[in-house]
């Protein structure tokens, strides 16, 4: 590709592989030769795109499905896949301590095989769940491996957070162990809440009952949010420029994570519309900016049910300034994609000092004149905000209660993960919770 900024994706576990496949599917539709490098490499004969991906799972079914799926424009390289015969049984310690050791060599080999086809790598993305065993435990070990194999390369983890009413009794433990491990190795954690995307998917299927929202529906929606935020974009044009300078992945991550205590990112997208209402959707850049900003202020990924009376203090007319529901943002990255991009209009919406910590407006704005998903205008926001950590409070109290009662600990101890390891993990997450909470005071 002309854009030599290569990225690699490592998809781990059932959730990571299904979401990774959805992401490549979305990106393949949006890709031209200039943008192929970030996610794909051209096959030697130039006929098809090959995903820059390593597929890892401790069961063979999902990876087998990814490899055998018939696609016209792109494919995976089967040599870059690693499978085993028995799963991790929803146990983080099994994934991290056991498979992390026994599979380390074959995973390293697959990563190095992928690297051979790329001139250089700027960013590695690990897609994984946090509730089970393979994605969460092995995903954490793979993150460390990437740092060993590619020192200096940024690693971003897309971490899927389970339904609050989850199926797995130990999902709280697995989440605490996952997030605490990643906080010490990863450069940024892109958090994906199943509950939120289920609600958003349901809104797109207005006539259907809840049960019919499938993981496939949710994964396509999540993939669109992530692809729109991560596909190439350029800085807004100066009057004399013909073309803006490209924004690199490194710039985005360094902008969004200016301090190691704050690594949680949330992605938002406007508009999210069902296929049947596309023809009737007419929107302006100013409107997208207005809604996108309000979604950030309220930490929502839905553009409906917004409470417009929640505003930054400088925009409130009364002296009684109730800002208790206001999200506090450390930094945001906003990308406009489509025709007649009006970046300044959108920028003005997001450039309000008291939305940001210490009123330092940390906003990076980019644009691309390529339409995303055939939409004339779409807006993507990737931000590091205080409320992204609000789920930690309940997670900590629930898991700590189980831990003090000694519930299920034997399952972890048999893989060498003891009470001290748990306590250290709780401490890490407790600190993250306090750091983010302090932003709202």
Tab-separated table of C-alpha atoms in Angstrom:
chain	number	residue	atom	x	y	z
A	1	UNK	CA	0.000	0.000	0.000
A	2	UNK	CA	1.047	3.620	-0.538
A	3	UNK	CA	0.226	4.295	3.088
A	4	UNK	CA	3.096	2.341	4.639
A	5	UNK	CA	1.688	2.500	8.135
A	6	UNK	CA	1.067	-1.172	8.722
A	7	UNK	CA	-1.013	-2.493	11.568
A	8	UNK	CA	-1.508	-6.063	12.721
A	9	UNK	CA	-4.548	-7.562	14.411
A	10	UNK	CA	-4.402	-10.532	16.767
A	11	UNK	CA	-7.864	-11.993	17.333
A	12	UNK	CA	-8.060	-14.216	20.398
A	13	UNK	CA	-10.785	-16.599	21.558
A	14	UNK	CA	-14.298	-17.052	20.199
A	15	UNK	CA	-15.381	-13.458	20.778
A	16	UNK	CA	-12.111	-11.992	19.437
A	17	UNK	CA	-12.212	-14.065	16.258
A	18	UNK	CA	-15.846	-13.328	15.456
A	19	UNK	CA	-15.356	-9.623	16.092
A	20	UNK	CA	-12.068	-9.586	14.166
A	21	UNK	CA	-13.743	-11.178	11.165
A	22	UNK	CA	-16.537	-8.576	11.305
A	23	UNK	CA	-13.924	-5.795	11.464
A	24	UNK	CA	-12.019	-7.033	8.393
A	25	UNK	CA	-15.345	-7.474	6.577
A	26	UNK	CA	-16.243	-3.808	7.201
A	27	UNK	CA	-12.753	-2.531	6.386
A	28	UNK	CA	-12.570	-4.565	3.156
A	29	UNK	CA	-15.649	-2.729	1.873
A	30	UNK	CA	-14.018	0.634	2.646
A	31	UNK	CA	-10.537	-0.185	1.409
A	32	UNK	CA	-8.769	1.204	-1.623
A	33	UNK	CA	-5.082	0.520	-2.352
A	34	UNK	CA	-4.088	3.618	-0.374
A	35	UNK	CA	-5.726	2.436	2.831
A	36	UNK	CA	-5.008	-1.266	2.469
A	37	UNK	CA	-1.754	-1.181	4.431
A	38	UNK	CA	-3.308	-0.493	7.768
A	39	UNK	CA	-5.294	-3.752	7.749
A	40	UNK	CA	-4.430	-5.734	4.605
A	41	UNK	CA	-1.564	-6.729	2.341
A	42	UNK	CA	-2.027	-7.517	-1.360
A	43	UNK	CA	-1.474	-11.144	-2.308
A	44	UNK	CA	1.638	-11.742	-4.475
A	45	UNK	CA	-0.462	-11.974	-7.646
A	46	UNK	CA	-2.364	-8.802	-6.687
A	47	UNK	CA	-5.745	-10.491	-6.933
A	48	UNK	CA	-6.896	-10.447	-3.330
A	49	UNK	CA	-6.320	-8.733	-0.006
A	50	UNK	CA	-4.809	-10.754	2.833
A	51	UNK	CA	-5.736	-9.711	6.356
A	52	UNK	CA	-2.789	-8.655	8.533
A	53	UNK	CA	-4.071	-10.978	11.228
A	54	UNK	CA	-3.108	-13.772	13.572
A	55	UNK	CA	-5.987	-15.992	14.709
A	56	UNK	CA	-5.708	-17.735	18.078
A	57	UNK	CA	-8.203	-19.949	19.884
A	58	UNK	CA	-8.001	-22.951	22.161
A	59	UNK	CA	-10.874	-24.599	20.285
A	60	UNK	CA	-10.828	-25.058	16.527
A	61	UNK	CA	-14.395	-24.322	15.449
A	62	UNK	CA	-14.447	-20.508	15.192
A	63	UNK	CA	-10.985	-20.166	13.649
A	64	UNK	CA	-11.871	-22.937	11.192
A	65	UNK	CA	-14.964	-20.955	10.218
A	66	UNK	CA	-12.910	-17.769	9.716
A	67	UNK	CA	-10.412	-19.606	7.494
A	68	UNK	CA	-12.917	-21.520	5.371
A	69	UNK	CA	-15.426	-18.700	4.798
A	70	UNK	CA	-15.827	-17.934	1.063
A	71	UNK	CA	-15.129	-14.275	0.392
A	72	UNK	CA	-14.478	-12.524	-2.880
A	73	UNK	CA	-12.225	-9.619	-1.897
A	74	UNK	CA	-10.099	-10.796	1.035
A	75	UNK	CA	-8.941	-13.800	3.040
A	76	UNK	CA	-6.922	-14.853	6.062
A	77	UNK	CA	-3.521	-16.532	5.838
A	78	UNK	CA	-4.047	-20.025	7.345
A	79	UNK	CA	-0.361	-20.112	8.324
A	80	UNK	CA	-1.038	-17.309	10.800
A	81	UNK	CA	-3.461	-19.288	12.947
A	82	UNK	CA	-2.932	-21.170	16.191
A	83	UNK	CA	-5.477	-23.592	17.633
A	84	UNK	CA	-5.584	-26.238	20.335
A	85	UNK	CA	-8.036	-28.993	21.084
A	86	UNK	CA	-9.455	-28.065	24.479
A	87	UNK	CA	-10.811	-24.652	25.556
A	88	UNK	CA	-9.856	-22.607	28.605
A	89	UNK	CA	-13.112	-23.299	30.442
A	90	UNK	CA	-13.834	-19.641	31.290
A	91	UNK	CA	-10.769	-19.579	33.499
A	92	UNK	CA	-8.372	-16.625	33.140
A	93	UNK	CA	-5.580	-18.524	34.889
A	94	UNK	CA	-5.901	-21.457	32.477
A	95	UNK	CA	-5.578	-19.060	29.537
A	96	UNK	CA	-2.743	-16.993	30.987
A	97	UNK	CA	-0.668	-19.413	33.079
A	98	UNK	CA	-1.272	-22.700	31.294
A	99	UNK	CA	-1.876	-21.959	27.589
A	100	UNK	CA	0.228	-18.808	27.871
A	101	UNK	CA	3.162	-21.111	28.495
A	102	UNK	CA	2.360	-24.155	26.329
A	103	UNK	CA	1.246	-22.126	23.276
A	104	UNK	CA	3.781	-19.314	23.541
A	105	UNK	CA	6.130	-20.704	20.917
A	106	UNK	CA	3.517	-21.414	18.249
A	107	UNK	CA	1.895	-18.004	18.804
A	108	UNK	CA	5.281	-16.250	18.511
A	109	UNK	CA	5.951	-18.192	15.318
A	110	UNK	CA	2.616	-17.131	13.794
A	111	UNK	CA	3.217	-13.471	14.696
A	112	UNK	CA	6.719	-13.571	13.202
A	113	UNK	CA	5.367	-15.209	10.044
A	114	UNK	CA	2.905	-12.346	9.620
A	115	UNK	CA	5.625	-9.756	10.250
A	116	UNK	CA	7.692	-11.165	7.388
A	117	UNK	CA	5.165	-9.848	4.880
A	118	UNK	CA	5.143	-6.313	6.344
A	119	UNK	CA	7.823	-3.667	5.908
A	120	UNK	CA	7.273	-2.265	9.399
A	121	UNK	CA	4.540	-2.195	11.990
A	122	UNK	CA	3.240	0.916	13.716
A	123	UNK	CA	0.459	-0.546	15.800
A	124	UNK	CA	-0.793	-3.933	16.973
A	125	UNK	CA	-4.394	-4.450	17.966
A	126	UNK	CA	-5.478	-7.382	20.128
A	127	UNK	CA	-9.215	-8.171	20.012
A	128	UNK	CA	-10.390	-10.170	23.011
A	129	UNK	CA	-13.148	-10.677	25.533
A	130	UNK	CA	-12.660	-10.144	29.256
A	131	UNK	CA	-15.128	-12.618	30.755
A	132	UNK	CA	-14.032	-16.039	29.527
A	133	UNK	CA	-10.677	-17.788	29.630
A	134	UNK	CA	-8.958	-17.835	26.246
A	135	UNK	CA	-9.616	-14.289	25.068
A	136	UNK	CA	-9.042	-12.827	28.494
A	137	UNK	CA	-6.161	-14.863	29.938
A	138	UNK	CA	-4.308	-15.827	26.777
A	139	UNK	CA	-5.090	-12.388	25.293
A	140	UNK	CA	-3.195	-10.790	28.181
A	141	UNK	CA	-0.223	-13.107	27.684
A	142	UNK	CA	-0.209	-12.392	23.926
A	143	UNK	CA	-0.167	-8.654	24.663
A	144	UNK	CA	3.039	-9.178	26.665
A	145	UNK	CA	4.466	-11.338	23.860
A	146	UNK	CA	3.852	-8.615	21.267
A	147	UNK	CA	5.684	-6.136	23.491
A	148	UNK	CA	8.604	-8.578	23.645
A	149	UNK	CA	8.648	-9.311	19.896
A	150	UNK	CA	7.986	-5.713	18.812
A	151	UNK	CA	9.412	-3.379	21.440
A	152	UNK	CA	8.393	0.187	20.728
A	153	UNK	CA	5.254	-0.747	18.805
A	154	UNK	CA	1.997	0.588	20.204
A	155	UNK	CA	-0.422	-2.084	21.388
A	156	UNK	CA	-4.125	-1.277	21.569
A	157	UNK	CA	-6.471	-3.855	23.098
A	158	UNK	CA	-10.094	-3.953	22.117
A	159	UNK	CA	-11.679	-5.476	25.215
A	160	UNK	CA	-15.264	-6.712	25.111
A	161	UNK	CA	-17.049	-6.327	28.444
A	162	UNK	CA	-19.729	-8.957	29.092
A	163	UNK	CA	-23.434	-8.445	29.681
A	164	UNK	CA	-23.956	-7.230	33.242
A	165	UNK	CA	-26.267	-10.217	33.745
A	166	UNK	CA	-23.591	-12.522	32.383
A	167	UNK	CA	-23.653	-16.284	32.019
A	168	UNK	CA	-20.286	-16.898	33.662
A	169	UNK	CA	-20.225	-16.966	37.475
A	170	UNK	CA	-16.540	-15.997	37.559
A	171	UNK	CA	-16.711	-13.285	34.882
A	172	UNK	CA	-16.012	-10.588	37.500
A	173	UNK	CA	-12.732	-12.265	38.489
A	174	UNK	CA	-11.745	-12.699	34.849
A	175	UNK	CA	-12.479	-9.015	34.143
A	176	UNK	CA	-10.441	-7.782	37.120
A	177	UNK	CA	-7.499	-10.024	36.135
A	178	UNK	CA	-7.759	-8.958	32.465
A	179	UNK	CA	-8.011	-5.225	33.018
A	180	UNK	CA	-5.281	-5.131	35.677
A	181	UNK	CA	-2.889	-7.124	33.493
A	182	UNK	CA	-3.549	-5.000	30.402
A	183	UNK	CA	-3.269	-1.755	32.329
A	184	UNK	CA	0.366	-2.637	32.925
A	185	UNK	CA	1.241	-3.677	29.349
A	186	UNK	CA	-1.142	-2.145	26.836
A	187	UNK	CA	-0.947	1.424	25.505
A	188	UNK	CA	-4.719	1.869	25.260
A	189	UNK	CA	-7.823	-0.181	26.047
A	190	UNK	CA	-10.758	0.301	23.727
A	191	UNK	CA	-13.735	-0.797	25.826
A	192	UNK	CA	-16.734	-2.397	24.136
A	193	UNK	CA	-19.795	-2.985	26.332
A	194	UNK	CA	-22.044	-5.789	25.097
A	195	UNK	CA	-25.044	-4.221	26.867
A	196	UNK	CA	-24.669	-0.945	24.991
A	197	UNK	CA	-24.290	-2.509	21.572
A	198	UNK	CA	-27.213	-4.813	22.205
A	199	UNK	CA	-29.376	-1.762	22.970
A	200	UNK	CA	-28.094	-0.027	19.846
A	201	UNK	CA	-28.682	-3.125	17.690
A	202	UNK	CA	-32.175	-3.457	19.047
A	203	UNK	CA	-32.916	0.113	18.040
A	204	UNK	CA	-32.033	-0.741	14.458
A	205	UNK	CA	-34.504	-3.632	14.529
A	206	UNK	CA	-37.531	-1.709	15.806
A	207	UNK	CA	-40.050	-4.402	14.919
A	208	UNK	CA	-38.194	-7.275	16.488
A	209	UNK	CA	-38.206	-8.507	20.032
A	210	UNK	CA	-35.082	-8.599	22.133
A	211	UNK	CA	-34.217	-12.232	21.535
A	212	UNK	CA	-33.541	-11.662	17.868
A	213	UNK	CA	-30.528	-9.387	18.295
A	214	UNK	CA	-27.718	-11.765	17.368
A	215	UNK	CA	-24.022	-11.484	18.121
A	216	UNK	CA	-23.589	-11.110	14.368
A	217	UNK	CA	-25.735	-7.943	14.399
A	218	UNK	CA	-23.808	-6.576	17.359
A	219	UNK	CA	-20.411	-7.462	15.905
A	220	UNK	CA	-21.137	-5.660	12.631
A	221	UNK	CA	-22.146	-2.576	14.571
A	222	UNK	CA	-19.077	-2.720	16.831
A	223	UNK	CA	-16.859	-3.249	13.765
A	224	UNK	CA	-18.303	-0.140	12.077
A	225	UNK	CA	-17.602	1.966	15.166
A	226	UNK	CA	-14.011	0.746	15.372
A	227	UNK	CA	-13.246	0.847	11.636
A	228	UNK	CA	-14.621	4.374	11.285
A	229	UNK	CA	-12.386	5.554	14.098
A	230	UNK	CA	-9.241	3.723	12.944
A	231	UNK	CA	-9.277	3.978	9.147
A	232	UNK	CA	-6.885	6.604	7.794
A	233	UNK	CA	-7.788	10.280	8.133
A	234	UNK	CA	-5.983	13.572	7.568
A	235	UNK	CA	-5.635	16.776	9.532
A	236	UNK	CA	-7.936	19.576	8.508
A	237	UNK	CA	-6.647	21.529	5.541
A	238	UNK	CA	-4.862	24.826	5.844
A	239	UNK	CA	-6.092	27.282	3.166
A	240	UNK	CA	-3.062	26.804	0.896
A	241	UNK	CA	-2.963	23.006	1.104
A	242	UNK	CA	-4.373	20.705	-1.551
A	243	UNK	CA	-4.415	17.732	0.821
A	244	UNK	CA	-4.212	17.499	4.625
A	245	UNK	CA	-1.343	15.639	6.289
A	246	UNK	CA	-2.214	12.059	7.272
A	247	UNK	CA	-2.772	11.372	10.963
A	248	UNK	CA	-0.826	8.320	12.120
A	249	UNK	CA	-2.098	5.697	14.558
A	250	UNK	CA	0.716	6.676	16.888
A	251	UNK	CA	-0.432	10.291	16.924
A	252	UNK	CA	-3.973	9.203	17.758
A	253	UNK	CA	-2.944	6.946	20.639
A	254	UNK	CA	-0.432	9.415	22.052
A	255	UNK	CA	-3.042	12.163	21.852
A	256	UNK	CA	-5.751	10.087	23.533
A	257	UNK	CA	-3.540	8.650	26.279
A	258	UNK	CA	-1.417	11.568	27.498
A	259	UNK	CA	-0.949	9.986	30.946
A	260	UNK	CA	-0.424	6.314	31.861
A	261	UNK	CA	-3.080	6.381	34.608
A	262	UNK	CA	-5.823	6.898	32.026
A	263	UNK	CA	-5.983	4.301	29.253
A	264	UNK	CA	-9.711	3.657	28.626
A	265	UNK	CA	-11.142	4.677	25.249
A	266	UNK	CA	-14.740	4.736	24.005
A	267	UNK	CA	-15.834	4.939	20.391
A	268	UNK	CA	-19.018	6.693	19.202
A	269	UNK	CA	-20.529	6.932	15.733
A	270	UNK	CA	-23.120	9.156	14.069
A	271	UNK	CA	-25.497	8.485	12.411
A	272	UNK	CA	-26.376	4.874	13.180
A	273	UNK	CA	-29.296	4.060	10.914
A	274	UNK	CA	-31.047	0.943	9.705
A	275	UNK	CA	-30.839	0.046	6.032
A	276	UNK	CA	-34.518	0.781	5.471
A	277	UNK	CA	-34.305	4.372	6.718
A	278	UNK	CA	-31.156	5.276	4.772
A	279	UNK	CA	-32.948	6.890	1.869
A	280	UNK	CA	-34.771	9.254	4.200
A	281	UNK	CA	-31.803	10.357	6.247
A	282	UNK	CA	-30.672	13.877	5.633
A	283	UNK	CA	-28.112	15.334	7.979
A	284	UNK	CA	-25.696	18.244	8.270
A	285	UNK	CA	-22.194	18.311	9.713
A	286	UNK	CA	-23.343	20.727	12.384
A	287	UNK	CA	-26.111	18.340	13.410
A	288	UNK	CA	-23.682	15.401	13.606
A	289	UNK	CA	-21.329	17.504	15.717
A	290	UNK	CA	-24.144	18.564	18.023
A	291	UNK	CA	-25.331	15.008	18.655
A	292	UNK	CA	-21.832	13.518	18.777
A	293	UNK	CA	-20.780	15.987	21.429
A	294	UNK	CA	-23.894	15.351	23.521
A	295	UNK	CA	-23.213	11.613	23.341
A	296	UNK	CA	-19.695	12.263	24.665
A	297	UNK	CA	-21.018	14.548	27.411
A	298	UNK	CA	-23.401	11.831	28.600
A	299	UNK	CA	-21.127	8.902	27.790
A	300	UNK	CA	-23.700	7.316	25.494
A	301	UNK	CA	-23.341	5.485	22.187
A	302	UNK	CA	-27.042	6.033	21.405
A	303	UNK	CA	-28.130	9.270	19.766
A	304	UNK	CA	-31.609	9.096	21.237
A	305	UNK	CA	-32.828	9.745	24.772
A	306	UNK	CA	-30.182	12.443	25.207
A	307	UNK	CA	-30.808	14.989	27.964
A	308	UNK	CA	-30.056	18.321	26.322
A	309	UNK	CA	-30.174	20.251	29.589
A	310	UNK	CA	-26.862	18.635	30.549
A	311	UNK	CA	-24.351	21.140	29.226
A	312	UNK	CA	-20.871	22.380	30.030
A	313	UNK	CA	-21.037	25.158	32.687
A	314	UNK	CA	-20.078	27.916	30.239
A	315	UNK	CA	-23.214	27.211	28.201
A	316	UNK	CA	-25.648	27.259	31.121
A	317	UNK	CA	-27.543	30.501	31.543
A	318	UNK	CA	-28.461	30.048	35.194
A	319	UNK	CA	-26.112	30.482	38.111
A	320	UNK	CA	-27.379	27.192	39.524
A	321	UNK	CA	-24.967	25.089	37.526
A	322	UNK	CA	-25.780	21.443	38.020
A	323	UNK	CA	-23.003	19.626	36.227
A	324	UNK	CA	-23.193	16.402	38.217
A	325	UNK	CA	-24.062	14.354	35.130
A	326	UNK	CA	-21.404	15.925	32.940
A	327	UNK	CA	-18.723	13.590	31.677
A	328	UNK	CA	-15.187	14.955	31.959
A	329	UNK	CA	-13.012	14.268	28.927
A	330	UNK	CA	-9.225	14.015	28.981
A	331	UNK	CA	-8.892	14.027	25.200
A	332	UNK	CA	-10.947	13.303	22.119
A	333	UNK	CA	-10.309	12.411	18.485
A	334	UNK	CA	-13.071	13.294	16.061
A	335	UNK	CA	-13.151	12.139	12.423
A	336	UNK	CA	-15.510	13.377	9.699
A	337	UNK	CA	-15.911	11.050	6.710
A	338	UNK	CA	-17.791	11.884	3.546
A	339	UNK	CA	-18.614	14.580	1.062
A	340	UNK	CA	-18.040	18.300	1.534
A	341	UNK	CA	-16.494	17.767	4.920
A	342	UNK	CA	-16.903	20.785	7.185
A	343	UNK	CA	-14.378	20.055	9.909
A	344	UNK	CA	-14.481	23.558	11.491
A	345	UNK	CA	-18.229	23.303	12.144
A	346	UNK	CA	-17.759	20.013	13.930
A	347	UNK	CA	-14.583	21.148	15.688
A	348	UNK	CA	-16.348	24.164	17.160
A	349	UNK	CA	-18.852	21.842	18.813
A	350	UNK	CA	-16.112	19.838	20.525
A	351	UNK	CA	-13.749	22.718	21.252
A	352	UNK	CA	-15.429	23.861	24.467
A	353	UNK	CA	-12.806	24.144	27.214
A	354	UNK	CA	-14.940	23.114	30.177
A	355	UNK	CA	-15.752	19.752	28.600
A	356	UNK	CA	-12.115	18.865	29.209
A	357	UNK	CA	-10.004	18.202	32.256
A	358	UNK	CA	-8.429	21.446	33.540
A	359	UNK	CA	-10.059	23.146	30.512
A	360	UNK	CA	-7.149	22.111	28.316
A	361	UNK	CA	-8.950	21.390	25.079
A	362	UNK	CA	-7.269	18.226	23.927
A	363	UNK	CA	-9.060	17.736	20.623
A	364	UNK	CA	-7.591	16.150	17.497
A	365	UNK	CA	-9.811	16.509	14.446
A	366	UNK	CA	-9.413	14.647	11.172
A	367	UNK	CA	-11.306	14.106	7.958
A	368	UNK	CA	-11.514	11.792	4.994
A	369	UNK	CA	-13.313	12.569	1.758
A	370	UNK	CA	-14.136	8.863	1.337
A	371	UNK	CA	-17.685	8.059	2.335
A	372	UNK	CA	-18.007	5.438	5.057
A	373	UNK	CA	-20.582	2.690	4.529
A	374	UNK	CA	-22.004	4.675	1.582
A	375	UNK	CA	-23.136	7.465	3.935
A	376	UNK	CA	-22.746	11.017	2.625
A	377	UNK	CA	-21.714	12.196	6.055
A	378	UNK	CA	-20.587	10.262	9.125
A	379	UNK	CA	-18.830	11.271	12.299
A	380	UNK	CA	-16.668	9.136	14.598
A	381	UNK	CA	-15.467	10.074	18.030
A	382	UNK	CA	-12.847	8.234	20.047
A	383	UNK	CA	-12.461	9.686	23.524
A	384	UNK	CA	-10.805	9.116	26.878
A	385	UNK	CA	-13.397	10.235	29.393
A	386	UNK	CA	-14.046	9.906	33.116
A	387	UNK	CA	-17.285	7.992	32.821
A	388	UNK	CA	-15.661	5.225	30.764
A	389	UNK	CA	-14.572	3.772	34.116
A	390	UNK	CA	-17.962	4.020	35.821
A	391	UNK	CA	-18.550	0.259	35.452
A	392	UNK	CA	-15.589	-0.467	37.763
A	393	UNK	CA	-17.417	0.429	40.986
A	394	UNK	CA	-19.930	-2.437	40.716
A	395	UNK	CA	-17.317	-4.817	39.299
A	396	UNK	CA	-14.977	-4.226	42.248
A	397	UNK	CA	-17.586	-4.537	44.999
A	398	UNK	CA	-19.126	-7.673	43.524
A	399	UNK	CA	-15.829	-9.469	42.827
A	400	UNK	CA	-14.223	-8.409	46.095
A	401	UNK	CA	-17.195	-9.801	48.007
A	402	UNK	CA	-16.794	-13.152	46.223
A	403	UNK	CA	-13.046	-13.082	46.784
A	404	UNK	CA	-13.382	-12.488	50.529
A	405	UNK	CA	-15.806	-15.391	50.723
A	406	UNK	CA	-13.248	-17.543	48.891
A	407	UNK	CA	-15.710	-18.358	46.125
A	408	UNK	CA	-14.307	-20.316	43.143
A	409	UNK	CA	-10.696	-19.508	44.065
A	410	UNK	CA	-9.635	-23.169	43.873
A	411	UNK	CA	-10.258	-23.060	40.088
A	412	UNK	CA	-7.518	-20.419	39.786
A	413	UNK	CA	-5.179	-21.838	42.405
A	414	UNK	CA	-4.766	-25.075	40.480
A	415	UNK	CA	-3.037	-23.049	37.741
A	416	UNK	CA	-0.783	-21.270	40.218
A	417	UNK	CA	-2.758	-18.049	40.598
A	418	UNK	CA	-2.909	-17.323	44.321
A	419	UNK	CA	-4.553	-14.819	46.657
A	420	UNK	CA	-1.618	-12.405	46.396
A	421	UNK	CA	-2.032	-12.216	42.615
A	422	UNK	CA	-5.730	-11.480	43.082
A	423	UNK	CA	-5.055	-8.798	45.707
A	424	UNK	CA	-2.511	-7.057	43.467
A	425	UNK	CA	-5.006	-7.116	40.595
A	426	UNK	CA	-7.728	-5.623	42.791
A	427	UNK	CA	-5.284	-2.895	43.855
A	428	UNK	CA	-4.516	-1.955	40.251
A	429	UNK	CA	-8.212	-1.658	39.344
A	430	UNK	CA	-9.051	0.163	42.571
A	431	UNK	CA	-6.450	2.769	41.646
A	432	UNK	CA	-7.810	3.106	38.088
A	433	UNK	CA	-11.283	3.610	39.549
A	434	UNK	CA	-10.056	6.293	41.955
A	435	UNK	CA	-8.044	8.088	39.256
A	436	UNK	CA	-11.006	8.288	36.885
A	437	UNK	CA	-13.490	9.165	39.661
A	438	UNK	CA	-11.273	12.057	40.731
A	439	UNK	CA	-11.816	13.675	37.309
A	440	UNK	CA	-15.513	14.109	38.085
A	441	UNK	CA	-14.970	15.885	41.406
